[in-house]
């Protein structure tokens, strides 16, 4: 789940967050608000490249977190002020399912307190997109890189040079 | 090195690429063009949070790649069309120094051909910011997460809940 929305220019960041979540094997992303038609963009990516990744818009963050807890998910809030990922990753990995919360402009205090883990991917300022990618990568021990996206219109054939895309 | 520049809105992506490079231990980033004063933003981050990460603006990409080769660096070009990171990471890790090239709007053919490695972080469309983070993370076997940024004005004390920042 991504909290809040900074301003219009943020759409690009939101799109990156959606596509990273999808590519790294998340089931869905929850967005509090969007300006542009991000769900349509993601739908198009699913149709072209496979998978059933979902974008859910407008559910209040508190509700999403409560529901996640009821489903037995551990809540991982990414923040540069949190505990180092490398100290907690084994514990997080042992959870059956997780909800990852990525901050927006101002993160309300209840997020820090409701989260099972407040986790820092380095204690340096950088990018919620990078932090999310590293978390999903580490939690899945890199297995997400081998993920098969099933039925798709196009498929990339990895190559040492150039671009090979086939219809499938 | 980041190639090209899409449009003004891209500044945010560029800032993320700079801050991820810095936080994940790169020495410098080369940008072909910038609209906003990204070097000033990064300078401020260095002053506040430490380190000597450098932003070099305006050097032509070909020149940067030639110089990198002369310095004995291996060139790693990140592209969703490339070979899977997990198949090549051991080889890349064995290089003394690398130059990572991140695409912009349209990547010229010579980049694919001059690169020692064209590498995909999943064969799915997502984010150059995430791809860069995963590459730097894997090449350094996660050691970059423990990096010390030396003398800085502020320092975060990792905490399980809330925010602790101390002057140092």
Coordinates of N, CA and C in Angstrom, one line a residue, chain A:
Chain A
X1 N 0.8 -1.2 0.0 CA 0.0 0.0 0.0 C 0.9 1.2 0.0
X2 N 0.5 2.2 -0.9 CA 1.2 3.5 -0.8 C 0.2 4.5 -0.2
X3 N 0.8 5.2 0.8 CA 0.0 6.2 1.5 C 0.0 7.6 0.8
X4 N -1.1 8.2 0.7 CA -1.2 9.6 0.2 C -0.8 9.8 -1.2
X5 N -0.6 11.1 -1.5 CA -0.2 11.5 -2.8 C 0.4 12.9 -2.7
X6 N 1.6 13.1 -3.3 CA 2.2 14.3 -3.1 C 1.6 15.4 -3.9
X7 N 1.7 15.3 -5.2 CA 1.2 16.2 -6.2 C 1.2 15.6 -7.5
X8 N 0.7 16.3 -8.5 CA 0.6 15.6 -9.9 C 1.9 14.9 -10.3
X9 N 3.0 15.6 -10.2 CA 4.2 15.1 -10.7 C 4.6 13.7 -10.1
X10 N 3.9 13.4 -9.0 CA 4.1 12.1 -8.3 C 3.6 10.9 -9.1
X11 N 2.8 11.2 -10.1 CA 2.2 10.1 -10.9 C 3.3 9.1 -11.4
X12 N 4.4 9.7 -11.8 CA 5.4 8.8 -12.3 C 6.0 7.9 -11.2
X13 N 6.2 8.4 -10.0 CA 6.6 7.6 -8.9 C 5.6 6.5 -8.6
X14 N 4.3 6.9 -8.6 CA 3.2 5.9 -8.4 C 3.3 4.8 -9.4
X15 N 3.4 5.2 -10.7 CA 3.5 4.2 -11.7 C 4.7 3.2 -11.5
X16 N 5.8 3.8 -11.2 CA 7.0 2.9 -10.8 C 6.6 2.0 -9.7
X17 N 6.0 2.5 -8.6 CA 5.7 1.7 -7.5 C 4.7 0.5 -7.9
X18 N 3.8 0.8 -8.7 CA 2.9 -0.2 -9.2 C 3.6 -1.3 -10.0
X19 N 4.4 -0.8 -11.0 CA 5.1 -1.8 -11.8 C 6.2 -2.6 -11.1
X20 N 6.8 -2.0 -10.1 CA 7.8 -2.8 -9.3 C 7.0 -3.8 -8.5
X21 N 5.9 -3.4 -7.9 CA 5.1 -4.4 -7.1 C 4.7 -5.6 -8.0
X22 N 4.2 -5.3 -9.2 CA 3.8 -6.3 -10.1 C 5.0 -7.2 -10.5
X23 N 6.1 -6.6 -11.0 CA 7.2 -7.3 -11.5 C 7.9 -8.2 -10.4
X24 N 7.8 -7.7 -9.1 CA 8.5 -8.4 -8.0 C 7.5 -9.3 -7.3
X25 N 6.3 -9.6 -7.9 CA 5.5 -10.7 -7.4 C 4.4 -10.3 -6.4
X26 N 4.1 -9.0 -6.1 CA 3.0 -8.7 -5.2 C 1.7 -9.1 -5.9
X27 N 0.7 -9.3 -5.0 CA -0.7 -9.6 -5.6 C -1.4 -8.3 -6.1
X28 N -1.2 -7.2 -5.3 CA -2.0 -6.0 -5.6 C -1.3 -4.8 -4.9
X29 N -1.7 -3.6 -5.3 CA -1.2 -2.4 -4.6 C -2.5 -1.6 -4.3
X30 N -2.4 -1.0 -3.1 CA -3.5 -0.1 -2.6 C -3.0 1.3 -2.7
X31 N -3.8 2.1 -3.4 CA -3.4 3.5 -3.5 C -4.5 4.4 -2.9
X32 N -4.1 5.3 -2.0 CA -5.2 6.1 -1.4 C -5.8 7.1 -2.4
X33 N -5.0 7.7 -3.3 CA -5.5 8.6 -4.3 C -4.7 8.5 -5.5
X34 N -5.3 8.7 -6.7 CA -4.5 8.8 -7.9 C -5.0 9.9 -8.8
X35 N -4.2 10.6 -9.5 CA -4.6 11.7 -10.4 C -4.9 11.1 -11.8
X36 N -4.0 10.4 -12.3 CA -4.0 9.8 -13.7 C -4.7 8.5 -13.6
X37 N -4.9 7.9 -14.8 CA -5.5 6.6 -14.8 C -4.5 5.5 -14.7
X38 N -3.9 5.4 -13.5 CA -2.9 4.3 -13.3 C -3.5 2.9 -13.4
X39 N -4.7 2.7 -12.9 CA -5.3 1.3 -13.1 C -5.3 0.9 -14.5
X40 N -5.6 1.8 -15.4 CA -5.7 1.5 -16.9 C -4.3 1.1 -17.4
X41 N -3.3 1.9 -17.0 CA -1.9 1.6 -17.4 C -1.5 0.2 -17.0
X42 N -1.8 -0.1 -15.7 CA -1.4 -1.4 -15.2 C -2.2 -2.6 -15.9
X43 N -3.5 -2.3 -16.1 CA -4.3 -3.3 -16.8 C -3.6 -3.7 -18.2
X44 N -3.2 -2.6 -18.9 CA -2.6 -2.8 -20.2 C -1.3 -3.6 -20.0
X45 N -0.5 -3.3 -19.0 CA 0.7 -4.1 -18.8 C 0.4 -5.5 -18.5
X46 N -0.6 -5.8 -17.7 CA -1.0 -7.2 -17.5 C -1.4 -7.9 -18.8
X47 N -2.2 -7.2 -19.6 CA -2.6 -7.8 -20.9 C -1.4 -8.1 -21.8
X48 N -0.5 -7.2 -21.8 CA 0.7 -7.4 -22.7 C 1.7 -8.4 -22.2
X49 N 1.9 -8.3 -20.9 CA 3.1 -9.1 -20.3 C 2.7 -10.2 -19.3
X50 N 1.3 -10.3 -19.1 CA 0.9 -11.4 -18.2 C 0.6 -11.1 -16.8
X51 N 0.0 -12.0 -16.1 CA -0.3 -11.9 -14.7 C -1.6 -11.2 -14.4
X52 N -1.9 -11.2 -13.1 CA -3.2 -10.6 -12.6 C -3.0 -9.6 -11.6
X53 N -1.9 -8.9 -11.6 CA -1.7 -7.8 -10.6 C -2.8 -6.8 -10.5
X54 N -3.2 -6.5 -9.3 CA -4.4 -5.6 -9.1 C -4.0 -4.3 -8.5
X55 N -4.8 -3.2 -9.0 CA -4.6 -1.9 -8.3 C -5.9 -1.5 -7.7
X56 N -5.9 -1.3 -6.4 CA -7.1 -0.9 -5.7 C -7.0 0.5 -5.2
X57 N -7.9 1.3 -5.7 CA -7.8 2.8 -5.4 C -8.9 3.2 -4.4
X58 N -8.5 4.0 -3.4 CA -9.5 4.7 -2.6 C -9.8 4.1 -1.3
X59 N -9.4 2.9 -1.0 CA -9.7 2.3 0.3 C -8.8 3.0 1.4
X60 N -9.4 3.5 2.5 CA -8.6 4.2 3.5 C -7.6 3.3 4.1
X61 N -6.4 3.9 4.3 CA -5.2 3.1 4.8 C -5.5 2.3 6.0
X62 N -6.2 3.0 7.0 CA -6.5 2.3 8.2 C -7.3 1.0 8.0
X63 N -8.2 1.1 7.1 CA -9.1 -0.1 6.8 C -8.2 -1.2 6.2
X64 N -7.4 -0.8 5.2 CA -6.5 -1.8 4.6 C -5.6 -2.5 5.6
X65 N -5.1 -1.7 6.6 CA -4.2 -2.3 7.6 C -5.0 -3.2 8.5
X66 N -6.2 -2.8 8.9 CA -7.0 -3.7 9.8 C -7.3 -5.0 9.1
X67 N -7.8 -4.9 7.8 CA -8.1 -6.1 7.0 C -6.9 -7.0 6.9
X68 N -5.7 -6.4 6.7 CA -4.5 -7.2 6.5 C -4.2 -8.0 7.8
X69 N -4.4 -7.3 8.9 CA -4.1 -8.0 10.2 C -5.1 -9.2 10.4
X70 N -6.4 -8.9 10.0 CA -7.4 -10.0 10.1 C -7.0 -11.2 9.3
X71 N -6.4 -10.9 8.1 CA -6.0 -12.0 7.2 C -4.7 -12.7 7.7
X72 N -4.2 -12.2 8.8 CA -3.0 -12.8 9.3 C -1.7 -12.3 8.7
X73 N -1.8 -11.2 8.0 CA -0.6 -10.6 7.4 C 0.2 -9.8 8.4
X74 N 1.6 -9.9 8.3 CA 2.4 -9.0 9.0 C 2.6 -7.7 8.2
X75 N 2.6 -6.6 8.9 CA 2.7 -5.3 8.3 C 4.1 -4.7 8.4
X76 N 4.7 -4.5 7.2 CA 6.0 -4.0 7.1 C 6.0 -2.6 6.6
X77 N 6.3 -1.6 7.4 CA 6.3 -0.2 7.0 C 7.8 0.2 6.6
X78 N 8.0 0.7 5.4 CA 9.3 1.1 5.0 C 9.6 2.5 5.3
X79 N 10.6 2.8 6.1 CA 10.9 4.1 6.5 C 12.4 4.2 6.8
X80 N 13.1 5.3 6.4 CA 14.5 5.4 6.7 C 14.9 5.5 8.2
X81 N 13.8 5.6 9.0 CA 14.1 5.7 10.4 C 13.9 4.4 11.1
X82 N 13.6 3.3 10.4 CA 13.3 2.0 11.0 C 14.6 1.2 11.3
X83 N 14.4 0.0 11.6 CA 15.5 -1.0 11.9 C 16.0 -1.5 10.6
X84 N 17.3 -1.8 10.5 CA 17.9 -2.2 9.3 C 17.3 -3.5 8.8
X85 N 16.9 -3.5 7.5 CA 16.3 -4.7 6.8 C 17.1 -6.0 7.2
X86 N 18.5 -5.9 7.0 CA 19.3 -7.1 7.2 C 19.1 -7.7 8.6
X87 N 18.7 -6.9 9.6 CA 18.5 -7.5 10.9 C 17.2 -8.2 11.1
X88 N 16.2 -7.9 10.2 CA 14.9 -8.4 10.5 C 14.4 -9.2 9.3
X89 N 15.2 -9.4 8.3 CA 14.7 -10.0 7.1 C 14.3 -11.5 7.3
X90 N 15.0 -12.2 8.1 CA 14.7 -13.6 8.4 C 13.3 -13.7 9.0
X91 N 13.1 -12.9 10.0 CA 11.8 -12.9 10.7 C 10.7 -12.6 9.8
X92 N 10.9 -11.5 8.9 CA 9.8 -11.1 8.0 C 9.6 -12.3 7.0
X93 N 10.6 -12.9 6.5 CA 10.5 -14.0 5.6 C 9.7 -15.1 6.1
X94 N 9.7 -15.3 7.4 CA 8.9 -16.4 8.0 C 7.4 -16.2 8.1
X95 N 7.0 -14.9 7.8 CA 5.6 -14.6 7.8 C 5.0 -15.2 6.5
X96 N 3.7 -15.7 6.6 CA 3.0 -16.3 5.5 C 2.7 -15.3 4.4
X97 N 2.2 -14.2 4.9 CA 1.8 -13.1 4.0 C 2.1 -11.8 4.6
X98 N 2.4 -10.8 3.8 CA 2.7 -9.5 4.4 C 2.0 -8.4 3.6
X99 N 1.8 -7.2 4.3 CA 1.4 -6.0 3.7 C 2.5 -5.0 3.8
X100 N 3.0 -4.5 2.7 CA 4.1 -3.5 2.8 C 3.5 -2.1 2.7
X101 N 3.9 -1.3 3.6 CA 3.4 0.1 3.5 C 4.5 1.1 3.2
X102 N 4.2 1.8 2.1 CA 5.2 2.8 1.6 C 4.7 4.2 1.9
X103 N 5.5 5.0 2.5 CA 5.1 6.4 2.9 C 4.8 7.3 1.7
X104 N 4.1 8.3 2.0 CA 3.9 9.4 1.1 C 4.4 10.7 1.7
X105 N 3.8 11.8 1.6 CA 4.2 13.1 2.1 C 4.4 13.1 3.6
X106 N 3.4 12.7 4.3 CA 3.5 12.8 5.8 C 2.9 11.5 6.3
X107 N 3.6 10.7 6.9 CA 3.1 9.4 7.4 C 2.5 9.6 8.8
X108 N 1.2 9.3 9.0 CA 0.6 9.4 10.3 C 1.2 8.5 11.3
X109 N 1.2 8.9 12.6 CA 1.8 8.2 13.6 C 1.3 6.8 13.8
X110 N 0.0 6.6 13.5 CA -0.6 5.2 13.7 C 0.1 4.2 12.8
X111 N 0.7 4.6 11.7 CA 1.3 3.7 10.8 C 2.6 3.1 11.5
X112 N 3.4 3.9 12.1 CA 4.5 3.5 12.9 C 4.1 2.5 14.0
X113 N 2.9 2.8 14.6 CA 2.5 2.0 15.7 C 1.8 0.7 15.4
X114 N 1.0 0.7 14.3 CA 0.3 -0.5 13.9 C 1.2 -1.4 13.1
X115 N 2.3 -0.9 12.5 CA 3.2 -1.8 11.8 C 3.8 -2.9 12.7
X116 N 4.0 -4.1 12.2 CA 4.7 -5.1 12.9 C 6.2 -4.8 12.8
X117 N 6.6 -4.2 11.7 CA 8.0 -3.9 11.5 C 8.1 -2.5 10.8
X118 N 8.9 -1.6 11.4 CA 9.3 -0.4 10.7 C 10.8 -0.7 10.2
X119 N 10.9 -0.7 8.9 CA 12.1 -1.2 8.3 C 12.8 -0.2 7.4
X120 N 14.1 -0.1 7.6 CA 15.0 0.9 6.8 C 15.8 0.1 5.8
X121 N 15.8 0.5 4.6 CA 16.7 -0.1 3.6 C 17.8 1.0 3.4
X122 N 18.8 0.8 4.2 CA 19.8 1.9 4.5 C 19.1 3.0 5.4
X123 N 19.9 3.7 6.2 CA 19.4 4.8 7.0 C 19.7 6.1 6.3
X124 N 19.6 6.0 5.0 CA 19.9 7.2 4.1 C 18.7 7.5 3.3
X125 N 18.5 8.8 2.9 CA 17.4 9.2 2.1 C 17.7 8.7 0.7
X126 N 16.7 8.0 0.1 CA 16.8 7.6 -1.4 C 15.5 7.6 -2.0
X127 N 14.9 6.4 -2.2 CA 13.7 6.2 -3.0 C 12.8 5.1 -2.5
X128 N 11.5 5.4 -2.4 CA 10.6 4.4 -1.9 C 10.5 3.3 -3.0
X129 N 10.8 3.6 -4.2 CA 10.7 2.6 -5.3 C 11.9 1.6 -5.1
X130 N 13.1 2.1 -4.8 CA 14.2 1.2 -4.5 C 14.0 0.4 -3.2
X131 N 13.5 1.1 -2.2 CA 13.3 0.4 -0.9 C 12.3 -0.8 -1.1
X132 N 11.3 -0.5 -1.8 CA 10.3 -1.6 -2.1 C 10.9 -2.7 -2.8
X133 N 11.6 -2.4 -3.9 CA 12.2 -3.5 -4.7 C 13.2 -4.4 -3.8
X134 N 14.0 -3.7 -3.0 CA 15.0 -4.5 -2.2 C 14.2 -5.3 -1.2
X135 N 13.2 -4.8 -0.6 CA 12.4 -5.6 0.4 C 11.8 -6.8 -0.2
X136 N 11.1 -6.6 -1.4 CA 10.4 -7.7 -2.0 C 11.5 -8.8 -2.5
X137 N 12.6 -8.3 -2.9 CA 13.7 -9.1 -3.4 C 14.2 -10.0 -2.2
X138 N 14.5 -9.3 -1.1 CA 15.1 -10.0 0.0 C 14.1 -11.0 0.7
X139 N 12.8 -10.6 0.8 CA 11.8 -11.4 1.4 C 11.6 -12.7 0.6
X140 N 11.8 -12.6 -0.7 CA 11.6 -13.8 -1.5 C 13.0 -14.4 -1.9
X141 N 14.0 -14.0 -1.2 CA 15.4 -14.6 -1.5 C 15.8 -14.6 -2.9
X142 N 15.3 -13.6 -3.7 CA 15.7 -13.5 -5.1 C 14.9 -14.4 -6.0
X143 N 14.0 -15.2 -5.5 CA 13.2 -16.2 -6.3 C 12.3 -15.4 -7.2
X144 N 11.9 -14.2 -6.8 CA 10.9 -13.4 -7.7 C 11.5 -13.1 -9.0
X145 N 12.9 -13.1 -9.2 CA 13.5 -12.8 -10.5 C 13.2 -13.9 -11.5
X146 N 12.8 -15.0 -11.0 CA 12.6 -16.2 -11.9 C 11.1 -16.4 -12.2
X147 N 10.3 -15.5 -11.7 CA 8.8 -15.6 -11.7 C 8.3 -15.7 -13.2
X148 N 7.3 -16.7 -13.4 CA 6.7 -16.8 -14.7 C 5.4 -16.1 -14.7
X149 N 5.1 -15.2 -15.6 CA 3.9 -14.4 -15.6 C 2.7 -15.1 -16.4
X150 N 2.9 -16.3 -16.8 CA 1.8 -17.1 -17.4 C 1.5 -16.5 -18.8
X151 N 0.2 -16.7 -19.2 CA -0.3 -16.3 -20.5 C -0.1 -14.8 -20.7
X152 N 0.5 -14.4 -21.8 CA 0.7 -13.0 -22.1 C 0.7 -12.8 -23.6
X153 N 0.5 -11.6 -24.1 CA 0.5 -11.3 -25.5 C 1.9 -11.3 -26.0
X154 N 2.8 -10.7 -25.3 CA 4.2 -10.6 -25.7 C 5.1 -11.3 -24.6
X155 N 6.3 -11.7 -25.0 CA 7.2 -12.3 -24.1 C 8.6 -11.9 -24.6
X156 N 9.5 -11.6 -23.7 CA 10.9 -11.2 -24.0 C 11.7 -12.5 -24.0
X157 N 12.6 -12.7 -25.0 CA 13.5 -13.7 -25.0 C 14.9 -13.0 -24.6
X158 N 15.4 -13.3 -23.4 CA 16.6 -12.6 -22.9 C 17.7 -12.8 -23.9
X159 N 18.4 -11.7 -24.2 CA 19.5 -11.8 -25.1 C 20.7 -11.0 -24.7
X160 N 21.9 -11.5 -25.1 CA 23.2 -10.8 -24.7 C 23.3 -9.4 -25.3
X161 N 22.7 -9.2 -26.5 CA 22.7 -7.9 -27.2 C 21.4 -7.7 -27.9
X162 N 20.9 -6.5 -27.9 CA 19.7 -6.2 -28.7 C 18.4 -6.7 -28.0
X163 N 17.3 -6.7 -28.8 CA 16.0 -6.9 -28.2 C 15.3 -8.0 -29.0
X164 N 14.8 -9.0 -28.2 CA 14.0 -10.1 -28.9 C 12.7 -10.2 -28.1
X165 N 11.6 -9.9 -28.8 CA 10.3 -10.0 -28.2 C 9.5 -10.9 -29.1
X166 N 8.8 -11.9 -28.6 CA 8.0 -12.8 -29.4 C 6.5 -12.7 -28.9
X167 N 5.7 -12.9 -29.9 CA 4.2 -13.1 -29.5 C 4.0 -14.4 -29.0
X168 N 3.2 -14.5 -28.0 CA 3.1 -15.9 -27.3 C 1.6 -16.2 -27.1

